[in-house]
mmCIF file of C-alpha atoms in Angstrom:
data_model
loop_
_atom_site.group_PDB
_atom_site.id
_atom_site.type_symbol
_atom_site.label_atom_id
_atom_site.label_comp_id
_atom_site.label_asym_id
_atom_site.label_seq_id
_atom_site.Cartn_x
_atom_site.Cartn_y
_atom_site.Cartn_z
ATOM 1 C CA MET A 1 58.556 3.750 -9.887
ATOM 2 C CA LYS A 2 56.375 1.377 -7.856
ATOM 3 C CA LEU A 3 52.658 1.391 -7.235
ATOM 4 C CA GLN A 4 53.399 1.103 -3.535
ATOM 5 C CA GLN A 5 55.298 4.397 -3.663
ATOM 6 C CA LEU A 6 52.370 6.138 -5.354
ATOM 7 C CA ARG A 7 50.006 4.646 -2.806
ATOM 8 C CA PHE A 8 52.165 5.976 0.046
ATOM 9 C CA PHE A 9 52.324 9.426 -1.545
ATOM 10 C CA VAL A 10 48.556 9.645 -2.077
ATOM 11 C CA GLU A 11 47.762 8.382 1.418
ATOM 12 C CA ILE A 12 50.069 10.960 3.010
ATOM 13 C CA THR A 13 48.067 13.713 1.331
ATOM 14 C CA ARG A 14 44.796 12.159 2.472
ATOM 15 C CA GLN A 15 46.092 12.159 6.037
ATOM 16 C CA GLU A 16 46.970 15.860 5.843
ATOM 17 C CA LEU A 17 50.708 15.133 5.534
ATOM 18 C CA ASN A 18 50.742 13.048 8.704
ATOM 19 C CA VAL A 19 53.106 10.164 7.952
ATOM 20 C CA SER A 20 52.239 8.314 11.156
ATOM 21 C CA ALA A 21 48.541 8.361 10.285
ATOM 22 C CA ALA A 22 49.309 7.200 6.736
ATOM 23 C CA ALA A 23 51.435 4.354 8.077
ATOM 24 C CA GLU A 24 48.656 3.282 10.436
ATOM 25 C CA ARG A 25 46.114 3.417 7.642
ATOM 26 C CA LEU A 26 48.293 1.295 5.325
ATOM 27 C CA TYR A 27 49.443 -1.112 8.054
ATOM 28 C CA THR A 28 53.105 -0.328 7.569
ATOM 29 C CA SER A 29 55.864 1.600 9.345
ATOM 30 C CA GLN A 30 56.545 5.320 9.291
ATOM 31 C CA PRO A 31 60.254 4.844 8.385
ATOM 32 C CA GLY A 32 59.228 2.532 5.547
ATOM 33 C CA ILE A 33 56.923 5.158 4.052
ATOM 34 C CA SER A 34 59.510 7.920 4.416
ATOM 35 C CA LYS A 35 62.160 5.794 2.715
ATOM 36 C CA GLN A 36 59.923 4.947 -0.236
ATOM 37 C CA ILE A 37 58.890 8.580 -0.726
ATOM 38 C CA LYS A 38 62.534 9.631 -0.816
ATOM 39 C CA LEU A 39 63.303 6.893 -3.347
ATOM 40 C CA LEU A 40 60.411 8.102 -5.495
ATOM 41 C CA GLU A 41 61.623 11.693 -5.335
ATOM 42 C CA GLU A 42 65.156 10.606 -6.264
ATOM 43 C CA GLU A 43 63.884 8.650 -9.259
ATOM 44 C CA LEU A 44 61.722 11.529 -10.471
ATOM 45 C CA GLY A 45 64.417 14.104 -9.821
ATOM 46 C CA VAL A 46 62.008 16.486 -8.073
ATOM 47 C CA GLY A 47 60.727 16.922 -4.555
ATOM 48 C CA LEU A 48 57.105 16.081 -3.891
ATOM 49 C CA LEU A 49 56.817 17.253 -0.296
ATOM 50 C CA LEU A 50 58.195 20.298 1.502
ATOM 51 C CA ARG A 51 59.736 19.484 4.854
ATOM 52 C CA SER A 52 60.037 21.585 7.987
ATOM 53 C CA GLY A 53 62.437 19.809 10.317
ATOM 54 C CA LYS A 54 61.074 16.316 10.876
ATOM 55 C CA HIS A 55 57.611 17.250 9.681
ATOM 56 C CA LEU A 56 55.989 17.631 6.282
ATOM 57 C CA ALA A 57 54.756 21.151 5.614
ATOM 58 C CA ALA A 58 53.159 21.147 2.155
ATOM 59 C CA LEU A 59 53.156 19.712 -1.333
ATOM 60 C CA THR A 60 55.663 21.148 -3.762
ATOM 61 C CA PRO A 61 54.351 22.483 -7.097
ATOM 62 C CA ALA A 62 55.536 19.221 -8.660
ATOM 63 C CA GLY A 63 53.758 17.244 -5.945
ATOM 64 C CA GLN A 64 50.546 19.171 -6.560
ATOM 65 C CA ALA A 65 50.707 18.392 -10.275
ATOM 66 C CA ILE A 66 51.594 14.714 -9.804
ATOM 67 C CA LEU A 67 49.019 13.952 -7.075
ATOM 68 C CA PRO A 68 45.870 13.753 -9.270
ATOM 69 C CA VAL A 69 47.736 11.631 -11.839
ATOM 70 C CA ALA A 70 48.960 9.236 -9.135
ATOM 71 C CA ASP A 71 45.455 9.021 -7.691
ATOM 72 C CA GLN A 72 44.018 8.223 -11.125
ATOM 73 C CA ILE A 73 46.630 5.512 -11.706
ATOM 74 C CA LEU A 74 45.683 3.858 -8.414
ATOM 75 C CA ALA A 75 41.996 4.095 -9.350
ATOM 76 C CA GLU A 76 42.662 2.348 -12.664
ATOM 77 C CA VAL A 77 44.694 -0.368 -10.937
ATOM 78 C CA GLU A 78 41.805 -0.960 -8.538
ATOM 79 C CA LYS A 79 39.434 -1.158 -11.497
ATOM 80 C CA ILE A 80 41.631 -3.840 -13.089
ATOM 81 C CA ARG A 81 41.526 -5.846 -9.859
ATOM 82 C CA CYS A 82 37.723 -5.559 -9.734
ATOM 83 C CA ILE A 83 37.343 -6.678 -13.344
ATOM 84 C CA ALA A 84 39.586 -9.667 -12.725
ATOM 85 C CA ALA A 85 37.704 -10.586 -9.537
ATOM 86 C CA GLU A 86 34.370 -10.376 -11.357
ATOM 87 C CA HIS A 87 35.564 -12.816 -14.005
ATOM 88 C CA LYS A 88 37.207 -15.107 -11.478
ATOM 89 C CA ASP A 89 34.201 -15.448 -9.128
ATOM 90 C CA ASN A 90 31.268 -13.099 -9.548
ATOM 91 C CA ARG A 91 29.655 -14.098 -6.242
ATOM 92 C CA ARG A 92 32.614 -13.519 -3.954
ATOM 93 C CA GLY A 93 34.130 -10.218 -2.853
ATOM 94 C CA SER A 94 33.422 -7.293 -0.552
ATOM 95 C CA LEU A 95 31.070 -4.333 -0.441
ATOM 96 C CA SER A 96 31.525 -1.277 1.770
ATOM 97 C CA ILE A 97 28.919 1.396 2.429
ATOM 98 C CA ALA A 98 29.134 4.787 4.133
ATOM 99 C CA THR A 99 25.912 6.271 5.448
ATOM 100 C CA THR A 100 24.187 7.991 8.367
ATOM 101 C CA HIS A 101 22.630 6.414 11.433
ATOM 102 C CA THR A 102 19.068 6.870 10.172
ATOM 103 C CA GLN A 103 19.758 5.016 6.923
ATOM 104 C CA ALA A 104 21.755 2.279 8.673
ATOM 105 C CA ARG A 105 19.146 1.772 11.402
ATOM 106 C CA TYR A 106 15.869 2.202 9.544
ATOM 107 C CA ALA A 107 16.295 2.030 5.754
ATOM 108 C CA LEU A 108 18.947 -0.642 5.226
ATOM 109 C CA PRO A 109 18.313 -3.659 7.510
ATOM 110 C CA ASP A 110 15.872 -5.497 5.223
ATOM 111 C CA VAL A 111 18.006 -4.662 2.174
ATOM 112 C CA ILE A 112 21.160 -5.985 3.793
ATOM 113 C CA LYS A 113 19.407 -9.107 5.076
ATOM 114 C CA ALA A 114 18.186 -9.941 1.567
ATOM 115 C CA PHE A 115 21.563 -9.110 0.020
ATOM 116 C CA ILE A 116 23.511 -11.348 2.406
ATOM 117 C CA LYS A 117 21.067 -14.177 1.774
ATOM 118 C CA THR A 118 21.676 -13.827 -1.976
ATOM 119 C CA TYR A 119 25.438 -13.271 -1.709
ATOM 120 C CA PRO A 120 26.657 -15.069 1.438
ATOM 121 C CA GLN A 121 30.289 -14.933 0.249
ATOM 122 C CA VAL A 122 30.372 -11.156 -0.119
ATOM 123 C CA ALA A 123 31.763 -9.468 2.998
ATOM 124 C CA LEU A 124 29.693 -6.361 3.743
ATOM 125 C CA HIS A 125 31.138 -3.437 5.717
ATOM 126 C CA MET A 126 29.194 -0.406 6.935
ATOM 127 C CA HIS A 127 30.658 2.943 8.002
ATOM 128 C CA GLN A 128 28.558 5.602 9.712
ATOM 129 C CA GLY A 129 29.487 9.267 9.622
ATOM 130 C CA THR A 130 28.602 12.837 8.776
ATOM 131 C CA PRO A 131 27.836 13.824 5.176
ATOM 132 C CA VAL A 132 31.367 15.242 4.924
ATOM 133 C CA GLN A 133 32.910 11.999 6.172
ATOM 134 C CA ILE A 134 30.677 9.927 3.894
ATOM 135 C CA SER A 135 31.688 11.894 0.795
ATOM 136 C CA GLU A 136 35.385 11.695 1.669
ATOM 137 C CA LEU A 137 35.210 7.931 2.153
ATOM 138 C CA ALA A 138 33.560 7.458 -1.223
ATOM 139 C CA VAL A 139 35.729 9.905 -3.176
ATOM 140 C CA THR A 140 38.931 8.361 -1.805
ATOM 141 C CA ARG A 141 37.671 4.853 -2.675
ATOM 142 C CA ARG A 142 37.567 3.652 0.928
ATOM 143 C CA VAL A 143 33.948 2.657 0.411
ATOM 144 C CA ASP A 144 32.040 1.547 -2.657
ATOM 145 C CA PHE A 145 28.774 3.366 -1.979
ATOM 146 C CA ALA A 146 27.704 6.543 -0.228
ATOM 147 C CA ILE A 147 24.097 6.819 0.926
ATOM 148 C CA ALA A 148 23.071 10.305 1.992
ATOM 149 C CA THR A 149 20.376 12.966 1.965
ATOM 150 C CA GLU A 150 22.117 16.163 3.023
ATOM 151 C CA ALA A 151 25.077 18.142 1.659
ATOM 152 C CA LEU A 152 24.957 16.586 -1.796
ATOM 153 C CA GLU A 153 27.134 19.420 -3.104
ATOM 154 C CA LEU A 154 30.005 17.587 -1.389
ATOM 155 C CA PHE A 155 29.579 14.650 -3.771
ATOM 156 C CA GLU A 156 30.688 16.254 -7.047
ATOM 157 C CA ASP A 157 33.067 13.391 -7.858
ATOM 158 C CA LEU A 158 30.312 10.808 -7.387
ATOM 159 C CA VAL A 159 27.394 9.604 -9.467
ATOM 160 C CA MET A 160 24.450 10.202 -7.100
ATOM 161 C CA LEU A 161 21.197 8.389 -7.913
ATOM 162 C CA PRO A 162 17.861 9.240 -6.238
ATOM 163 C CA CYS A 163 16.387 6.300 -4.321
ATOM 164 C CA TYR A 164 13.323 7.425 -2.386
ATOM 165 C CA ARG A 165 11.606 10.434 -0.854
ATOM 166 C CA TRP A 166 10.735 10.803 2.792
ATOM 167 C CA ASN A 167 9.365 13.347 5.212
ATOM 168 C CA ARG A 168 9.176 14.023 8.918
ATOM 169 C CA SER A 169 7.032 13.433 11.953
ATOM 170 C CA VAL A 170 6.739 15.334 15.196
ATOM 171 C CA ILE A 171 7.076 12.982 18.147
ATOM 172 C CA VAL A 172 5.618 13.830 21.535
ATOM 173 C CA PRO A 173 4.603 12.040 24.748
ATOM 174 C CA ARG A 174 1.155 10.471 24.374
ATOM 175 C CA ASP A 175 -0.536 13.030 26.663
ATOM 176 C CA HIS A 176 1.042 16.079 24.952
ATOM 177 C CA PRO A 177 -1.241 18.999 23.934
ATOM 178 C CA LEU A 178 -0.044 18.740 20.307
ATOM 179 C CA THR A 179 -1.837 15.404 19.985
ATOM 180 C CA ARG A 180 -5.060 17.459 20.028
ATOM 181 C CA ALA A 181 -3.898 20.078 17.507
ATOM 182 C CA SER A 182 -5.902 19.865 14.298
ATOM 183 C CA PRO A 183 -4.406 20.722 11.961
ATOM 184 C CA LEU A 184 -0.804 20.603 13.159
ATOM 185 C CA THR A 185 0.934 23.907 12.303
ATOM 186 C CA LEU A 186 4.499 25.199 12.366
ATOM 187 C CA GLU A 187 3.369 27.917 14.764
ATOM 188 C CA ALA A 188 2.116 25.290 17.205
ATOM 189 C CA VAL A 189 5.334 23.287 16.892
ATOM 190 C CA ALA A 190 7.452 26.410 17.466
ATOM 191 C CA ASP A 191 5.735 27.000 20.830
ATOM 192 C CA TYR A 192 7.589 24.050 22.394
ATOM 193 C CA PRO A 193 11.281 23.270 23.051
ATOM 194 C CA LEU A 194 12.563 21.322 20.059
ATOM 195 C CA ILE A 195 14.910 18.329 19.818
ATOM 196 C CA THR A 196 16.043 17.402 16.329
ATOM 197 C CA TYR A 197 18.941 16.521 14.061
ATOM 198 C CA VAL A 198 22.275 18.331 13.968
ATOM 199 C CA PHE A 199 22.439 20.740 11.041
ATOM 200 C CA GLY A 200 23.669 18.902 7.946
ATOM 201 C CA PHE A 201 22.019 15.618 8.929
ATOM 202 C CA THR A 202 18.933 13.827 7.679
ATOM 203 C CA GLY A 203 17.018 16.615 5.973
ATOM 204 C CA ARG A 204 17.711 19.248 8.625
ATOM 205 C CA SER A 205 18.082 21.992 5.999
ATOM 206 C CA GLN A 206 14.462 21.589 4.808
ATOM 207 C CA LEU A 207 13.307 21.830 8.407
ATOM 208 C CA ASP A 208 15.147 25.122 8.990
ATOM 209 C CA GLN A 209 13.932 26.548 5.675
ATOM 210 C CA ALA A 210 10.295 25.816 6.542
ATOM 211 C CA PHE A 211 10.504 27.731 9.828
ATOM 212 C CA ASN A 212 12.432 30.594 8.211
ATOM 213 C CA ARG A 213 9.823 31.028 5.479
ATOM 214 C CA ARG A 214 7.169 31.559 8.165
ATOM 215 C CA GLY A 215 9.370 33.950 10.131
ATOM 216 C CA LEU A 216 9.605 31.518 13.032
ATOM 217 C CA THR A 217 12.617 30.794 15.207
ATOM 218 C CA PRO A 218 12.132 27.467 16.976
ATOM 219 C CA ARG A 219 13.785 27.036 20.366
ATOM 220 C CA VAL A 220 16.138 24.131 19.688
ATOM 221 C CA VAL A 221 17.274 22.809 23.071
ATOM 222 C CA LEU A 222 19.147 19.718 21.891
ATOM 223 C CA THR A 223 20.474 18.326 18.611
ATOM 224 C CA ALA A 224 21.728 14.847 17.816
ATOM 225 C CA VAL A 225 22.810 12.773 14.812
ATOM 226 C CA ASP A 226 20.801 9.783 15.998
ATOM 227 C CA ALA A 227 16.986 9.535 15.889
ATOM 228 C CA ASP A 228 17.066 7.094 18.803
ATOM 229 C CA VAL A 229 18.852 9.706 20.941
ATOM 230 C CA ILE A 230 16.229 12.301 19.990
ATOM 231 C CA LYS A 231 13.422 9.945 21.030
ATOM 232 C CA THR A 232 15.168 9.188 24.324
ATOM 233 C CA TYR A 233 15.203 12.839 25.333
ATOM 234 C CA VAL A 234 11.624 13.409 24.215
ATOM 235 C CA LYS A 235 10.651 10.567 26.562
ATOM 236 C CA LEU A 236 12.488 12.416 29.345
ATOM 237 C CA GLY A 237 10.258 15.445 28.752
ATOM 238 C CA LEU A 238 12.957 17.819 27.534
ATOM 239 C CA GLY A 239 11.007 18.825 24.437
ATOM 240 C CA ILE A 240 9.221 17.602 21.342
ATOM 241 C CA GLY A 241 11.140 15.908 18.545
ATOM 242 C CA ILE A 242 11.243 16.121 14.774
ATOM 243 C CA ILE A 243 12.606 12.999 13.101
ATOM 244 C CA ALA A 244 12.366 11.119 9.829
ATOM 245 C CA SER A 245 8.975 9.382 9.815
ATOM 246 C CA MET A 246 10.665 6.037 9.106
ATOM 247 C CA ALA A 247 12.480 6.322 12.464
ATOM 248 C CA TYR A 248 9.298 5.934 14.488
ATOM 249 C CA ASP A 249 8.496 2.371 15.530
ATOM 250 C CA ARG A 250 4.963 1.936 16.845
ATOM 251 C CA ASN A 251 5.980 -0.987 19.083
ATOM 252 C CA ALA A 252 9.406 0.150 20.301
ATOM 253 C CA ASP A 253 8.243 3.752 20.765
ATOM 254 C CA SER A 254 4.909 3.017 22.444
ATOM 255 C CA GLU A 255 5.489 5.812 24.989
ATOM 256 C CA LEU A 256 5.477 8.351 22.168
ATOM 257 C CA CYS A 257 2.949 9.547 19.640
ATOM 258 C CA SER A 258 3.972 10.297 16.049
ATOM 259 C CA LEU A 259 2.251 13.259 14.367
ATOM 260 C CA ASP A 260 2.561 13.395 10.595
ATOM 261 C CA ALA A 261 4.344 16.610 9.551
ATOM 262 C CA GLY A 262 4.542 15.913 5.828
ATOM 263 C CA HIS A 263 2.364 18.956 5.117
ATOM 264 C CA LEU A 264 4.759 21.237 7.023
ATOM 265 C CA PHE A 265 8.050 20.419 5.321
ATOM 266 C CA GLU A 266 9.297 19.794 1.798
ATOM 267 C CA PRO A 267 10.144 16.117 1.259
ATOM 268 C CA SER A 268 13.796 15.050 1.180
ATOM 269 C CA THR A 269 15.419 12.660 -1.266
ATOM 270 C CA THR A 270 17.905 10.000 -0.234
ATOM 271 C CA LYS A 271 20.509 9.100 -2.856
ATOM 272 C CA ILE A 272 23.065 6.374 -3.360
ATOM 273 C CA GLY A 273 26.348 7.208 -5.045
ATOM 274 C CA PHE A 274 29.641 5.823 -6.221
ATOM 275 C CA ARG A 275 32.818 7.303 -7.643
ATOM 276 C CA LYS A 276 32.648 8.372 -11.291
ATOM 277 C CA GLY A 277 34.391 5.863 -13.546
ATOM 278 C CA ALA A 278 34.295 3.095 -10.934
ATOM 279 C CA PHE A 279 33.815 -0.489 -12.075
ATOM 280 C CA LEU A 280 30.695 -1.914 -10.460
ATOM 281 C CA ARG A 281 30.641 -5.630 -9.936
ATOM 282 C CA GLY A 282 27.471 -7.593 -10.619
ATOM 283 C CA TYR A 283 26.531 -7.898 -6.954
ATOM 284 C CA MET A 284 26.943 -4.127 -6.566
ATOM 285 C CA TYR A 285 24.287 -3.514 -9.201
ATOM 286 C CA ASN A 286 22.169 -6.046 -7.340
ATOM 287 C CA PHE A 287 22.592 -4.193 -4.047
ATOM 288 C CA ILE A 288 21.520 -0.905 -5.638
ATOM 289 C CA GLU A 289 18.398 -2.543 -7.049
ATOM 290 C CA HIS A 290 17.626 -4.142 -3.675
ATOM 291 C CA PHE A 291 17.772 -0.668 -2.108
ATOM 292 C CA ALA A 292 15.927 1.125 -4.901
ATOM 293 C CA PRO A 293 14.058 -1.243 -7.264
ATOM 294 C CA HIS A 294 13.699 1.405 -9.975
ATOM 295 C CA LEU A 295 17.521 1.593 -10.240
ATOM 296 C CA THR A 296 18.011 -1.400 -12.480
ATOM 297 C CA ARG A 297 21.390 -2.127 -14.013
ATOM 298 C CA GLU A 298 20.250 -0.539 -17.275
ATOM 299 C CA VAL A 299 19.190 2.660 -15.495
ATOM 300 C CA VAL A 300 22.421 2.839 -13.481
ATOM 301 C CA GLU A 301 24.548 2.349 -16.600
ATOM 302 C CA ALA A 302 22.587 5.054 -18.390
ATOM 303 C CA ALA A 303 23.105 7.396 -15.423
ATOM 304 C CA CYS A 304 26.853 6.725 -15.548
ATOM 305 C CA GLY A 305 26.805 7.982 -19.129
ATOM 306 C CA ALA A 306 24.977 11.165 -18.161
ATOM 307 C CA GLY A 307 27.190 14.210 -17.926
ATOM 308 C CA THR A 308 25.397 16.254 -15.266
ATOM 309 C CA ARG A 309 23.075 15.899 -12.296
ATOM 310 C CA GLU A 310 20.369 17.568 -14.353
ATOM 311 C CA GLU A 311 20.622 14.797 -16.945
ATOM 312 C CA ILE A 312 20.373 12.170 -14.203
ATOM 313 C CA GLU A 313 17.283 13.892 -12.792
ATOM 314 C CA GLN A 314 15.729 13.874 -16.269
ATOM 315 C CA LEU A 315 16.469 10.163 -16.474
ATOM 316 C CA ILE A 316 15.067 9.461 -12.993
ATOM 317 C CA ASN A 317 12.105 11.695 -12.151
ATOM 318 C CA THR A 318 12.249 12.346 -8.408
ATOM 319 C CA ARG A 319 8.476 12.927 -8.317
ATOM 320 C CA ASP A 320 7.972 9.287 -9.243
ATOM 321 C CA LEU A 321 10.168 7.948 -6.442
ATOM 322 C CA PRO A 322 8.680 5.727 -3.720
ATOM 323 C CA VAL A 323 7.879 7.452 -0.426
ATOM 324 C CA ARG A 324 8.973 6.076 2.955
#
């Protein structure tokens, strides 16, 4: 039995039994993967994959039982490599992050600039996606860190640590009637066509809950995953926007006015996470602390020892988090 065979088997399952996709992902050939899987099945004496003609149809019962064990073996092998790399050269390596546009565009630039200055020999890779995509990338070890706000129930296999709280602003053209509303109310906001985030992105759930509690149904005319897209269409006069307050730039968005809506919506909490049991290299702890200064190495290690999210929340009081 070879590690390569286990890696092929696990990757096939990640690619929904698509051997071509697995081969592309692993930079190898489809026939090569098929041959190694057959050799593995012959050695084990059981089939791992059910076949329908030339296609794979499902995992066999044996395949279902072996898959989590194979995945854990590969995780432990990766941990060994990380430990060895840390002892060989603790300032050289790679760091990959999966996050949303808002975090990548507005929360991370200064952090990444400082990190690269400190660790110029660490290659940093950023992946943007939906909360579902972010969680999958982290759980399958394709990235080291996931940074997200929404859909945290998708991250059960990750240690998720609260970093900061944030709220929203209503953005309107500078001559808009809402600029004269005092105080700004949900009822006033609901009177205008609304442009905001796609459901499941950047605190959208808190926004919907706030309107629902007041019995209001806002007229959402456009949704987007990108705050810059939302601002573009507000400038075109298609509606008013609701975005994360951090996404408004007084200089770049001079055509727009930002109205604080922190009193209208519950604040959201952005978290950073990594796979449970993962070995974190020294520069990874440093990156976390750059992003969230209260998450020192000691705090992160204590959180890794916590058994539940409740225990982590007791360790890190979200009410004490910085606000952006």
